[in-house]
Each structure stands twice: as C-alpha cells, then as structure tokens.
C-alpha cells in the first residue's frame, strides 16, 4: 500500500505547454444542488475552477443560479431540471461530477439517470454523496456504469450502502473485493482516506486531520479531482486521483497552522498558490 | 461571581481527537430571518460554521436562500415556512438556535411553536431576540420549555419583557430569582454581560466595549454558543457558554485595536484563528 | 471660508463612552434603489454601517434584498413599495437618507413624498441624487421641508436644477443666497467640494482628487454623513457634516497612493480603520 | 510588427487632470449575459469599473441583476429584454461592449440587432464572443457596422467564422486582408495575441501564458478595452487598444508568480494597482 505524499502531487502537476488554450485543460460539468443543498454544488464548481479546469459548467436548480455567479462568475450555468439541456451538457463534457447536494428525491433520481444514460466511455464520471446513495437504492442503474471510467467518492456510510459491507467490516480486502467487481476507482473518505484503484493497488492518505471535519469538505474534493482529471494528461488517472486527494488534505494541513477549523472555501482559496508550489 | 477571562476559553477549547468526523462536532439548526431581518439569521449561521460546528442548517424564509449560500456555501437550507420540513430539521439537530431576525408576526409565532414542540431534552435550545419577546407575550408557550436545556440570550429590554423586571431593577439577586424559576441559562447582554447559570453561579464579562455597539452582534453570539455546545463535550454546558460569550468579546477587543467599530462579520472572520490561539 | 483638514475630523470623532449601546449611535434609514440603480442604495447603506451607525435599515425595491444582505448582512430591509412600511421606518429613524438610486419615475416621486411627509424636526434628512432632481421638478414639495433639518448633497447639475443657478454662475455668493433661503445645509459636490452651512459659514474641501471620479462616490458619502450625524452628539451638525465630507476624501487620498482609481467600495472598506486613526 | 510592452501601457495611462469628473472617463455599456452565461457579462462590467471607467451600465437578463449588484455595486443595470430601454442605454453610452455571454439564440440576435441599429459613429463598439458568431451567421447585419468604430475580439474559431479563414490558414497577410475589408480593429486572441489595426499596422503580445487558459479571460479583456477607450483621450484608439491588451496579460504574468492558474477575477482585482504602477 502506497502512502500519498508530496511526490504524489509533484509527479502530476506539470508546467503547462506554452501554446495551450482552455480547451486543453478540460471541460467539467458538475451536477447537483437542490434547494436544500445548493452550497454543495457551488463549492464543487468553485473548486474545479480554482484547481485549473479550462471550462466549468454547473448543472443545478435555477434557485442556485445567483449564488453560483456571485461566488464564481467564471462558471457557466445549466438548468438541471431541463433534461435536454442536461443531456447536451453531459455530452459536451470531458469530466462529470454528479452528486454534491443532489438529494435523494424522485427528481434527484431522474437527474442521475439522465446523466448516467448520457455519459460515454471517453469521459470521467465522479459519483459522490447522494448519487451514491441513490445508486445503492436503485441498483438497476449500476448496469449503466458498464464500460464507463468511474470514480466513487463515498464516506463510510455511503460505501456501506453501495458495497453492502458494514462500516466495522470495511477492511482493505473486503473493500477491494467489491471495488474490483464495480470496475471503478473508490476514494473511501474517512480518517486516513483510502483509494482503491482499478489495477488493484491501494493508496492511503496520512495527511489532514480533524480540523477538516466540517460539512462541504467532500464536495470540494470532487471539484479538485475533476479539474485534475481534465487537465493532467501525462499521468495515469490513478496518479491524478491520488494527487487530487493529497492536495485537498495538504492544503488543509497547511491552513490548520493558522486556524482551529479549516473550511472548504478556505481550501478553495489556496488551490492556485499550492499548485504552483508543487512545481518548485 | 466569576469574571470571564482567557482561562474560561482555554479550559473549553480542546485539541480534536485524530479519529473524529463532522458528526462529532454537532449538528446545528438556526431558525429565523424574515424578509426584514434576513441578515440576522445568516450571521448566526455563518458564526456557527466558522466556530467549528460539524454541520449547520439554516431554517429561514426562501427569500434568504441566495444570500445565505453566497455568504456561507457551507450551510444547508431549510424552508421555515414548511412546518413538516422544519419539524424534521429540529428533530435531527443537536443544538437549535431560534430567534435571530425571526420577527414577531403571527407566522413568527407559528415557527416558534413548531420548534418548541419538536425540541427534546437531549438537545440544547438557544432562544434569542424576537423569540424571547414572543415568549413573553405568549406565556402559555413557556410550558413547552419544561425539561429542555435552554439558553436565553436577551438584551435588557427583552429580559424585562420575559422576566417582568424593569431594567433599572435588574439586580443579580432579582435576575437570579426569575432565572432559577425558568430553569434556563440566561445570558443577559449589556455593558459587561452577565450569565446566570442553572447551578445558581454567576459569571460576568469584563472584556469588550462600545466598539461592539452595532446591529447583529447578538445574532453572531448565538451561532458561537451553538457551535461550542455542539462540539465541546469535555466541559460542562456552563463552561461552554462562558467560553462562547468570552471569545465573542475577546475577538472584538482584539479587532478594536485596528478599527473604531467592530462589525459582526469581522468577528466571524477571526473565529478560526482565535480558537487556535486558545490552544497555545 | 474654512478649509477642511484632519482637525475637522479629529474634533468630531470621540472615544465612545464605556457604558453605551447601539441605540446611542443612531438609527439610520436609507431610501432609494430602483431596479436600475440598486447598487447606489446598497453602497449608501454599507457606508453607514462601516462608519459606525448603531442600526441601519435600507428601504428599497425587493429586487435589491438579496444583494443588500449579501454585501452587508448587518443591514435590515424595508420594502419601499409598501407606503405603510416605509412610513413606520421613517418615523423610527434618527437620520434618513433619501435619493441614492431613487430614480425619477412617478413611483420614485411617491416614495419621496411619503418620506417627506413622515419626517419630523428631531430627525436629520439627507437629500441626494435623483431626490434633488425630483424636488426641483416638483417644487410644491419644498414646503414639506419647512422646519426640518435638511442636508442636500447635489452635484453641480443637480444644484443648478434645485437652485436655478447655472453651473457657470455658481459662485459662493450666489449659492449662499439660495441655500440660506432653503434653510438647509448644502454639500455641493465638485472639484474641491464646498459646504454651505445654516449659519452662513462656508467650508471647502482641498483633499481628494480625480481618482474619485467614478459612479457611486456620492452615494457612499451620504451613508457616512448619516452615520456621523447619528452618533457624534458632542459636535454641532455643521462640524459633523464637515468631518464626514473630509473623511470620505481623505480615505480616497490615502488609497490613491496604491491605486489609479479608488472605488466607493474601497473607501467603505477603510472607514473603520481610518476612524480609529482620527483618535490618535 | 510591433511587440507590445510596458511602453505600450505607459504612453497611454496618464495622470488625470485635477479638475475632472466621472463624465470625463467614459460612459460604458456592456451588453450580454443570458441565463447560461451570466458570469461573462458581470466580469466584463466589473473589469470596466476597476479599469477606471467613469460610469458603467450592464444590459443583461434580469436573472443576472442580483449577482451583478453583489459583485460590483458600482454598476448600473439595464434590462436587455426591453428593447426601448436597451436602445436608450446604447444612445447614452460612449463605449459599448456587446457579446460576453450573449448566446446565439433568436433573442440574442434581436439584442445584437437593436444594439447595432442604435450605435452611432462617435461611439466605440467592441464586439466579442457569441456576437461575432451571430454576425458570421447573419451577414446582412455587417452592413450596420458601416461607419462605426468597431473593435472585434474573436478567438481563432470565431475569427474563422467571421473571416472565412480556416485557423490553419490564419496568417497575418490573410487576416489583414479581411480585417481591412471589415474596416474594424481585430484583436485575435490566441497564444501571443495579434492586433490588426485600421491603419494596417500589426501589434503582437508576447506577455502572458498558459496560466490564463481559463473561461472568462476574454470577457474580462472587453471591459478593460472599453474602460481605456472611454478615458484615455490623449492617445490614438490604436494605442489605447494596445495598452488594454497588454495590461490584461501583464497582470496575469505578474500574478502567475504566485499561482498556477490566474482567474479573470484575480486580474480584475489588480487593475487599479497595476494602472498606478504604469505612471511610475
């Protein structure tokens, strides 16, 4: 088992080629954010933009339009309640995040189905939060993942729902067994997060700490993973996911030197600077 | 009578256990914010998040949804006009704040009743501002507080309404008499705020000053008390309330060295840093 | 003619009495902000809060509610389209600002009339921008100003409309003549702004410069004048208006050392710090 | 071919005359921003304000009103869905930006037509983004540009659509040929942006880099060009456009020393300071 460290980040973050444009750094689509959880998808979107994605669209409820534009005017907006608009946005993306603040209503399920039906195998699909719960409760949808490049980012309870493994029984062996059957990368978020890769390798995070125990942390991580998958093409997807998971906690660790708790928006605000440091 | 000082804070703020998660640091629900006073509940909510609460939901009018998400995307939103939604949110919380910007209309009273009926004795309930005025004017509701863990945070006029003691007659002896009958903690906000505890002890604030004399200060305090009650379990509730009241004014005192008036949002912005200092 | 300088500010800004509360520092009501000019009333309101006002309410179109709360959650909101609500808010205020972003529609005129009819002689009334134009075009309203404590803050074209004096003919003698007949303070905003006081004295600004030539500067000034009139009771209103006009430009001058243009929101952000410096 | 450098900026940015007012520094109107791309027009507007424009109005969908006012309360708002309101705003402006986030719907085309029909030859008209695509697809509109002072700011694909020159064939000679026929300035945005001037001269940017490869960069540039054309009257329009293009990338280059990617809003935040440095 590999321990994530600064080298995990440095091997992924590269000096950008001089003659490049925003199309080279990924078109990201984030999908989620009901009335109750609008902030979740906004944080995911803002994280993707600050982590260097070329173009980022956020598909959400129109209720979240103004807060999104105010926090991060660089983002574009898609009305997730209009299936046709959502399908077109999915088709145009390189990386899709589904789940932050999506909720578990019938309407949430419809959005998830639309996204899964529209995703194709050249794209990366990051499945987070309530989208994982919805999949666990509607297992017929799992067939739609067949052949797709999927990254799941569950916390332990969500992983229990999806994998059927009780939290207390979530050993690496058990987790790997189910993850390999899912043919997806699994980022299991917990104290010392573990990543189960497609090739059967395991990576573990020793960075970060309890100053990160606040709502929205996971949402922010999804945006970083998406931005990294969209822009770093000289590393394997395994290495890219490792780097994204590491930087999220490494920034928090750095910020914890000056604050008791670290908020997700604090981490977002430091991404640009921290990514530059990784080049040095 | 005890004078609050840095020790009041240091004995409460603890290094977080390594293996902890957001569930360990409290689920907070803030309730309030009509069209006229939306900022009040937003400041309470933002204070709770910056003071380290694990998960914070804000139950308010849908008119305040966008400003809430923009100021603090880490917060979740509950529509306080839907009684069922509000009841469920109250049931799920560890600590509830009711009152900031709630107003005193018939609809405000309905929201207050719903909250009081749904709160149970394992939870902490912080009652502030217009919720205190509503209780004073609808004294039959006081019966619903029976057995609950209540913290009142009145200013002197609100305390007059609730206690029946004229401001000029608000001596410690008189206040303690009524507070003990109420079986609730009372944080009486004034020049040199006094806290009347359940065990009959009294604590007084000597920190802070007239640079804090601006609207929204009390709203911010409620969020800090809530976050502290939700996360610091190794101290008594008395000690936790003391610490919250102290840090609110101690930050203001520190900030007053660089500004003529200190705004509530200034205090919120310094909570994370100041809490860390208390560990040192 | 007196030249405004640092002494004009230092004699007004006082150390606050220890035992004071927000009621001692003024209840301000700002009125204005149509759909087209919402930012104007928000900047006036935000300036009043940062300049130390105790309590600030903003009466505007509901379209501006969310932007107001997001920029300055310390402010309270009044729906200016509801005459009864507006009348009550005017009655409860110590200082009223009318005009920033008010517009000149029939509805704007109605709001102005309501405010003028509800203002009484213990209050200060600051009349700015389109409210001045409306008064010039509806001179029967001038009778409502009789006995009120009024401060006009026109730029030269607005003063031409109100006074009937062409810009090229606006000498001190001419201006003073009309101003004395109006029985109001006039802050004539221009290169080296001139203040005509009730007692016939004249003060002139030599501070500030063309880095302030940007929209919203005048709106911001109204909020500062209001906050100062609401809180500094040991100086005469003449001295207080002088101090407010001076600090607005003195902050801009200071900021111009690090930027080519100074925005109104930049000035608002420095008020708290600059007011403290005036004590030293 | 001239290479843009610091001298290109220094010859344009001037010390402002002491006795000047906001009317001297340009009335700017920005037009664009559908539901999907609201952030684009907000960034253009905010850039214009931070780059020193005297007065800036933003004509957009009412959906973008609140985000606009929150991000930059100095801006005024025009409802672009009301043709009469839009026409009046165009008539009152010195410089018009059309295109950021405008979209390519039938309604977008209508807005473009209204703007082109209302613009007169004393004004500058900056045509960006989807407005270029709309012109390419509705070539009968090109006749409306006759006699107007137009600056096009296409990226390479938009230029291909407008000029008919495939990206791979976009040599200076070819580009100049079409640009001269269009009788408009063309800022061709790409790695090392090239500017084709009315007098047949060519300027090229060597500053900036791939840290700018993120959505919204071009929108921000339009606001800077507009503000510069509105305020710097002692230089030729050629020199002014050169300076605006240069400062946009020069700020990004400076910021890239502390961050891996530079966001459009980062650049906006540095305009005031950077413009002052150009005086030194």
CSV table of C-alpha atoms in Angstrom, one decimal, chain B residues 4-268:
chain,number,residue,atom,x,y,z
B,4,UNK,CA,-14.7,35.6,32.4
B,5,UNK,CA,-11.1,35.6,31.0
B,6,UNK,CA,-8.8,33.7,28.8
B,7,UNK,CA,-8.8,30.7,31.1
B,8,UNK,CA,-12.6,30.4,30.6
B,9,UNK,CA,-11.8,29.8,26.9
B,10,UNK,CA,-8.7,27.7,27.3
B,11,UNK,CA,-10.3,25.1,29.5
B,12,UNK,CA,-13.0,24.5,26.9
B,13,UNK,CA,-11.2,24.5,23.5
B,14,UNK,CA,-9.5,21.2,23.1
B,15,UNK,CA,-7.3,19.6,20.6
B,16,UNK,CA,-9.6,17.5,18.4
B,17,UNK,CA,-9.2,13.7,18.6
B,18,UNK,CA,-7.4,12.4,15.5
B,19,UNK,CA,-10.0,9.9,14.5
B,20,UNK,CA,-13.1,12.2,14.6
B,21,UNK,CA,-15.6,13.3,11.9
B,22,UNK,CA,-18.1,16.0,11.4
B,23,UNK,CA,-20.7,14.1,13.3
B,24,UNK,CA,-18.6,14.6,16.4
B,25,UNK,CA,-18.8,18.4,16.3
B,26,UNK,CA,-22.5,19.0,16.3
B,27,UNK,CA,-25.5,19.3,14.0
B,28,UNK,CA,-26.7,22.9,14.4
B,29,UNK,CA,-30.0,24.3,13.2
B,30,UNK,CA,-30.5,28.0,13.2
B,31,UNK,CA,-34.1,29.3,12.8
B,32,UNK,CA,-35.1,32.9,12.0
B,33,UNK,CA,-34.8,35.5,9.3
B,34,UNK,CA,-37.9,37.1,7.9
B,35,UNK,CA,-37.8,39.4,4.9
B,36,UNK,CA,-36.9,42.4,7.1
B,37,UNK,CA,-34.2,40.7,9.1
B,38,UNK,CA,-32.6,38.1,6.9
B,39,UNK,CA,-29.1,39.2,7.7
B,40,UNK,CA,-29.5,38.2,11.4
B,41,UNK,CA,-30.0,34.5,10.8
B,42,UNK,CA,-27.3,34.5,8.1
B,43,UNK,CA,-24.8,35.9,10.6
B,44,UNK,CA,-25.8,33.4,13.3
B,45,UNK,CA,-25.4,30.6,10.8
B,46,UNK,CA,-22.0,31.8,9.5
B,47,UNK,CA,-20.8,32.3,13.0
B,48,UNK,CA,-21.7,28.7,13.8
B,49,UNK,CA,-19.8,27.4,10.8
B,50,UNK,CA,-16.7,29.5,11.5
B,51,UNK,CA,-16.7,28.5,15.1
B,52,UNK,CA,-16.2,24.8,14.2
B,53,UNK,CA,-19.7,23.2,14.0
B,54,UNK,CA,-19.7,20.0,12.1
B,55,UNK,CA,-22.9,20.6,10.1
B,56,UNK,CA,-25.1,23.6,10.1
B,57,UNK,CA,-28.5,24.1,8.6
B,58,UNK,CA,-30.4,27.4,8.4
B,59,UNK,CA,-34.2,27.4,8.5
B,60,UNK,CA,-35.5,30.6,7.1
B,61,UNK,CA,-37.7,32.3,4.5
B,62,UNK,CA,-36.8,31.2,0.9
B,63,UNK,CA,-36.1,35.0,0.4
B,64,UNK,CA,-32.9,34.4,2.3
B,65,UNK,CA,-31.7,31.3,0.4
B,66,UNK,CA,-29.4,33.0,-2.1
B,67,UNK,CA,-27.7,35.5,0.4
B,68,UNK,CA,-27.1,32.6,2.7
B,69,UNK,CA,-25.5,30.4,0.1
B,70,UNK,CA,-23.4,33.2,-1.2
B,71,UNK,CA,-22.1,34.3,2.2
B,72,UNK,CA,-21.5,30.8,3.5
B,73,UNK,CA,-22.0,27.9,1.0
B,74,UNK,CA,-21.1,25.5,3.7
B,75,UNK,CA,-24.6,26.0,5.2
B,76,UNK,CA,-27.6,23.9,4.3
B,77,UNK,CA,-31.0,25.5,3.9
B,78,UNK,CA,-34.4,24.5,5.3
B,79,UNK,CA,-37.6,26.3,4.3
B,80,UNK,CA,-39.0,27.5,7.6
B,81,UNK,CA,-42.4,28.2,6.1
B,82,UNK,CA,-43.0,24.4,5.6
B,83,UNK,CA,-43.8,23.1,9.1
B,84,UNK,CA,-43.0,19.5,8.3
B,85,UNK,CA,-39.6,20.3,6.9
B,86,UNK,CA,-38.9,22.5,9.9
B,87,UNK,CA,-40.0,19.7,12.4
B,88,UNK,CA,-37.7,17.2,10.7
B,89,UNK,CA,-34.8,19.6,10.8
B,90,UNK,CA,-35.4,20.3,14.5
B,91,UNK,CA,-35.5,16.6,15.3
B,92,UNK,CA,-32.2,15.9,13.5
B,93,UNK,CA,-30.3,18.7,15.3
B,94,UNK,CA,-28.1,18.6,18.4
B,95,UNK,CA,-28.3,22.3,19.0
B,96,UNK,CA,-31.1,24.7,17.9
B,97,UNK,CA,-30.9,28.5,17.7
B,98,UNK,CA,-34.3,30.2,17.4
B,99,UNK,CA,-34.8,33.9,17.2
B,100,UNK,CA,-32.3,35.9,15.2
B,101,UNK,CA,-34.4,38.0,12.8
B,102,UNK,CA,-37.5,35.9,13.5
B,103,UNK,CA,-39.8,38.9,13.9
B,104,UNK,CA,-43.0,38.9,16.0
B,105,UNK,CA,-45.7,38.3,13.4
B,106,UNK,CA,-48.3,35.5,13.7
B,107,UNK,CA,-46.2,33.5,11.3
B,108,UNK,CA,-43.1,34.0,13.5
B,109,UNK,CA,-45.1,32.7,16.4
B,110,UNK,CA,-46.1,29.6,14.5
B,111,UNK,CA,-42.5,28.9,13.7
B,112,UNK,CA,-41.5,29.3,17.3
B,113,UNK,CA,-44.3,26.9,18.4
B,114,UNK,CA,-43.3,24.3,15.9
B,115,UNK,CA,-39.7,24.5,17.1
B,116,UNK,CA,-40.6,24.3,20.8
B,117,UNK,CA,-42.9,21.4,20.2
B,118,UNK,CA,-40.3,19.4,18.3
B,119,UNK,CA,-37.3,20.0,20.6
B,120,UNK,CA,-36.5,17.2,23.0
B,121,UNK,CA,-34.4,17.1,26.2
B,122,UNK,CA,-31.2,15.7,24.7
B,123,UNK,CA,-30.8,18.9,22.6
B,124,UNK,CA,-29.7,22.4,23.5
B,125,UNK,CA,-32.1,25.2,22.6
B,126,UNK,CA,-30.8,28.8,22.4
B,127,UNK,CA,-33.6,31.4,22.4
B,128,UNK,CA,-32.7,34.8,21.2
B,129,UNK,CA,-34.2,38.2,20.1
B,130,UNK,CA,-37.7,38.3,18.9
B,131,UNK,CA,-38.3,34.7,20.1
B,132,UNK,CA,-37.9,36.0,23.6
B,133,UNK,CA,-40.3,38.7,23.0
B,134,UNK,CA,-42.8,36.2,21.5
B,135,UNK,CA,-42.5,34.0,24.6
B,136,UNK,CA,-43.0,37.0,26.9
B,137,UNK,CA,-46.2,37.8,25.0
B,138,UNK,CA,-47.4,34.2,24.8
B,139,UNK,CA,-46.5,32.8,28.2
B,140,UNK,CA,-48.5,29.6,27.6
B,141,UNK,CA,-45.6,28.6,25.4
B,142,UNK,CA,-43.2,28.6,28.4
B,143,UNK,CA,-44.7,25.3,29.5
B,144,UNK,CA,-43.2,23.7,26.3
B,145,UNK,CA,-39.7,24.6,27.7
B,146,UNK,CA,-40.2,22.2,30.6
B,147,UNK,CA,-37.4,19.7,30.8
B,148,UNK,CA,-35.5,21.2,27.9
B,149,UNK,CA,-31.9,22.5,28.0
B,150,UNK,CA,-32.5,26.2,27.3
B,151,UNK,CA,-30.1,29.2,27.0
B,152,UNK,CA,-31.8,32.6,26.8
B,153,UNK,CA,-29.7,35.4,25.3
B,154,UNK,CA,-31.8,38.6,25.9
B,155,UNK,CA,-30.7,42.2,25.9
B,156,UNK,CA,-32.0,44.1,28.9
B,157,UNK,CA,-35.4,45.1,27.3
B,158,UNK,CA,-36.1,41.6,26.2
B,159,UNK,CA,-35.2,40.4,29.7
B,160,UNK,CA,-37.6,42.9,31.1
B,161,UNK,CA,-40.3,41.5,28.9
B,162,UNK,CA,-39.6,37.9,29.8
B,163,UNK,CA,-38.8,38.4,33.5
B,164,UNK,CA,-41.1,41.2,34.3
B,165,UNK,CA,-38.1,43.0,36.0
B,166,UNK,CA,-37.7,46.6,34.9
B,167,UNK,CA,-34.3,47.4,33.6
B,168,UNK,CA,-33.5,49.7,36.5
B,169,UNK,CA,-34.4,46.9,38.9
B,170,UNK,CA,-32.3,44.2,37.1
B,171,UNK,CA,-30.0,43.3,40.0
B,172,UNK,CA,-28.2,40.0,40.2
B,173,UNK,CA,-30.5,38.9,43.0
B,174,UNK,CA,-33.7,39.7,41.1
B,175,UNK,CA,-32.4,38.2,37.9
B,176,UNK,CA,-31.2,35.1,39.5
B,177,UNK,CA,-34.6,34.6,41.2
B,178,UNK,CA,-36.5,34.6,37.9
B,179,UNK,CA,-33.8,32.7,36.0
B,180,UNK,CA,-33.9,29.9,38.5
B,181,UNK,CA,-37.7,29.7,38.2
B,182,UNK,CA,-37.3,29.5,34.4
B,183,UNK,CA,-34.8,26.6,34.9
B,184,UNK,CA,-32.7,28.0,32.0
B,185,UNK,CA,-29.3,29.6,31.5
B,186,UNK,CA,-29.7,33.4,30.9
B,187,UNK,CA,-27.0,35.4,29.1
B,188,UNK,CA,-28.0,39.0,29.8
B,189,UNK,CA,-26.4,41.1,27.1
B,190,UNK,CA,-25.4,44.6,28.2
B,191,UNK,CA,-22.4,46.6,29.2
B,192,UNK,CA,-20.5,43.9,30.9
B,193,UNK,CA,-22.8,41.0,30.1
B,194,UNK,CA,-23.8,38.7,33.0
B,195,UNK,CA,-24.5,34.9,32.7
B,196,UNK,CA,-26.9,33.3,35.2
B,197,UNK,CA,-26.2,29.5,35.3
B,198,UNK,CA,-28.5,26.7,36.2
B,199,UNK,CA,-26.5,25.9,39.3
B,200,UNK,CA,-27.0,29.4,40.6
B,201,UNK,CA,-23.5,30.6,39.8
B,202,UNK,CA,-22.9,33.9,38.0
B,203,UNK,CA,-20.3,34.8,35.5
B,204,UNK,CA,-19.5,38.3,34.2
B,205,UNK,CA,-17.8,39.6,31.2
B,206,UNK,CA,-15.3,42.5,31.6
B,207,UNK,CA,-13.9,42.2,28.0
B,208,UNK,CA,-15.3,44.0,25.0
B,209,UNK,CA,-16.6,47.5,24.7
B,210,UNK,CA,-18.6,50.2,22.9
B,211,UNK,CA,-17.0,49.4,19.6
B,212,UNK,CA,-19.4,46.4,19.6
B,213,UNK,CA,-22.5,48.6,19.7
B,214,UNK,CA,-23.8,47.8,16.3
B,215,UNK,CA,-26.7,45.7,15.0
B,216,UNK,CA,-26.1,42.0,14.5
B,217,UNK,CA,-23.7,41.4,17.5
B,218,UNK,CA,-26.2,39.3,19.4
B,219,UNK,CA,-27.1,37.2,16.4
B,220,UNK,CA,-23.4,36.4,15.9
B,221,UNK,CA,-23.1,35.3,19.5
B,222,UNK,CA,-25.9,32.8,19.2
B,223,UNK,CA,-24.0,31.0,16.4
B,224,UNK,CA,-20.9,30.8,18.5
B,225,UNK,CA,-22.7,29.4,21.6
B,226,UNK,CA,-24.4,26.8,19.4
B,227,UNK,CA,-21.2,25.7,17.7
B,228,UNK,CA,-19.4,25.4,21.1
B,229,UNK,CA,-22.3,23.5,22.7
B,230,UNK,CA,-22.2,21.1,19.7
B,231,UNK,CA,-18.5,20.3,19.8
B,232,UNK,CA,-17.0,20.7,23.2
B,233,UNK,CA,-18.2,17.7,25.2
B,234,UNK,CA,-15.4,17.5,27.8
B,235,UNK,CA,-16.6,20.7,29.6
B,236,UNK,CA,-19.9,21.4,31.3
B,237,UNK,CA,-22.5,23.4,29.4
B,238,UNK,CA,-21.9,26.2,31.9
B,239,UNK,CA,-18.2,26.3,31.0
B,240,UNK,CA,-19.0,26.1,27.3
B,241,UNK,CA,-21.5,29.0,27.3
B,242,UNK,CA,-18.9,31.1,29.3
B,243,UNK,CA,-16.2,30.3,26.7
B,244,UNK,CA,-18.5,31.3,23.8
B,245,UNK,CA,-19.5,34.6,25.4
B,246,UNK,CA,-15.9,35.4,26.2
B,247,UNK,CA,-14.5,34.6,22.8
B,248,UNK,CA,-17.1,36.8,21.1
B,249,UNK,CA,-16.0,39.9,23.0
B,250,UNK,CA,-12.3,38.9,23.2
B,251,UNK,CA,-12.1,38.9,19.4
B,252,UNK,CA,-13.9,42.2,19.2
B,253,UNK,CA,-11.4,43.7,21.7
B,254,UNK,CA,-8.5,42.4,19.6
B,255,UNK,CA,-10.0,43.9,16.4
B,256,UNK,CA,-10.8,47.2,18.1
B,257,UNK,CA,-7.0,47.8,18.1
B,258,UNK,CA,-7.3,48.4,14.4
B,259,UNK,CA,-10.8,49.8,13.9
B,260,UNK,CA,-13.1,52.3,15.5
B,261,UNK,CA,-16.1,49.9,15.3
B,262,UNK,CA,-16.1,46.2,15.0
B,263,UNK,CA,-18.7,44.6,12.8
B,264,UNK,CA,-20.3,41.2,13.5
B,265,UNK,CA,-18.9,39.9,10.2
B,266,UNK,CA,-15.4,41.0,11.3
B,267,UNK,CA,-15.7,38.8,14.4
B,268,UNK,CA,-16.9,35.8,12.3
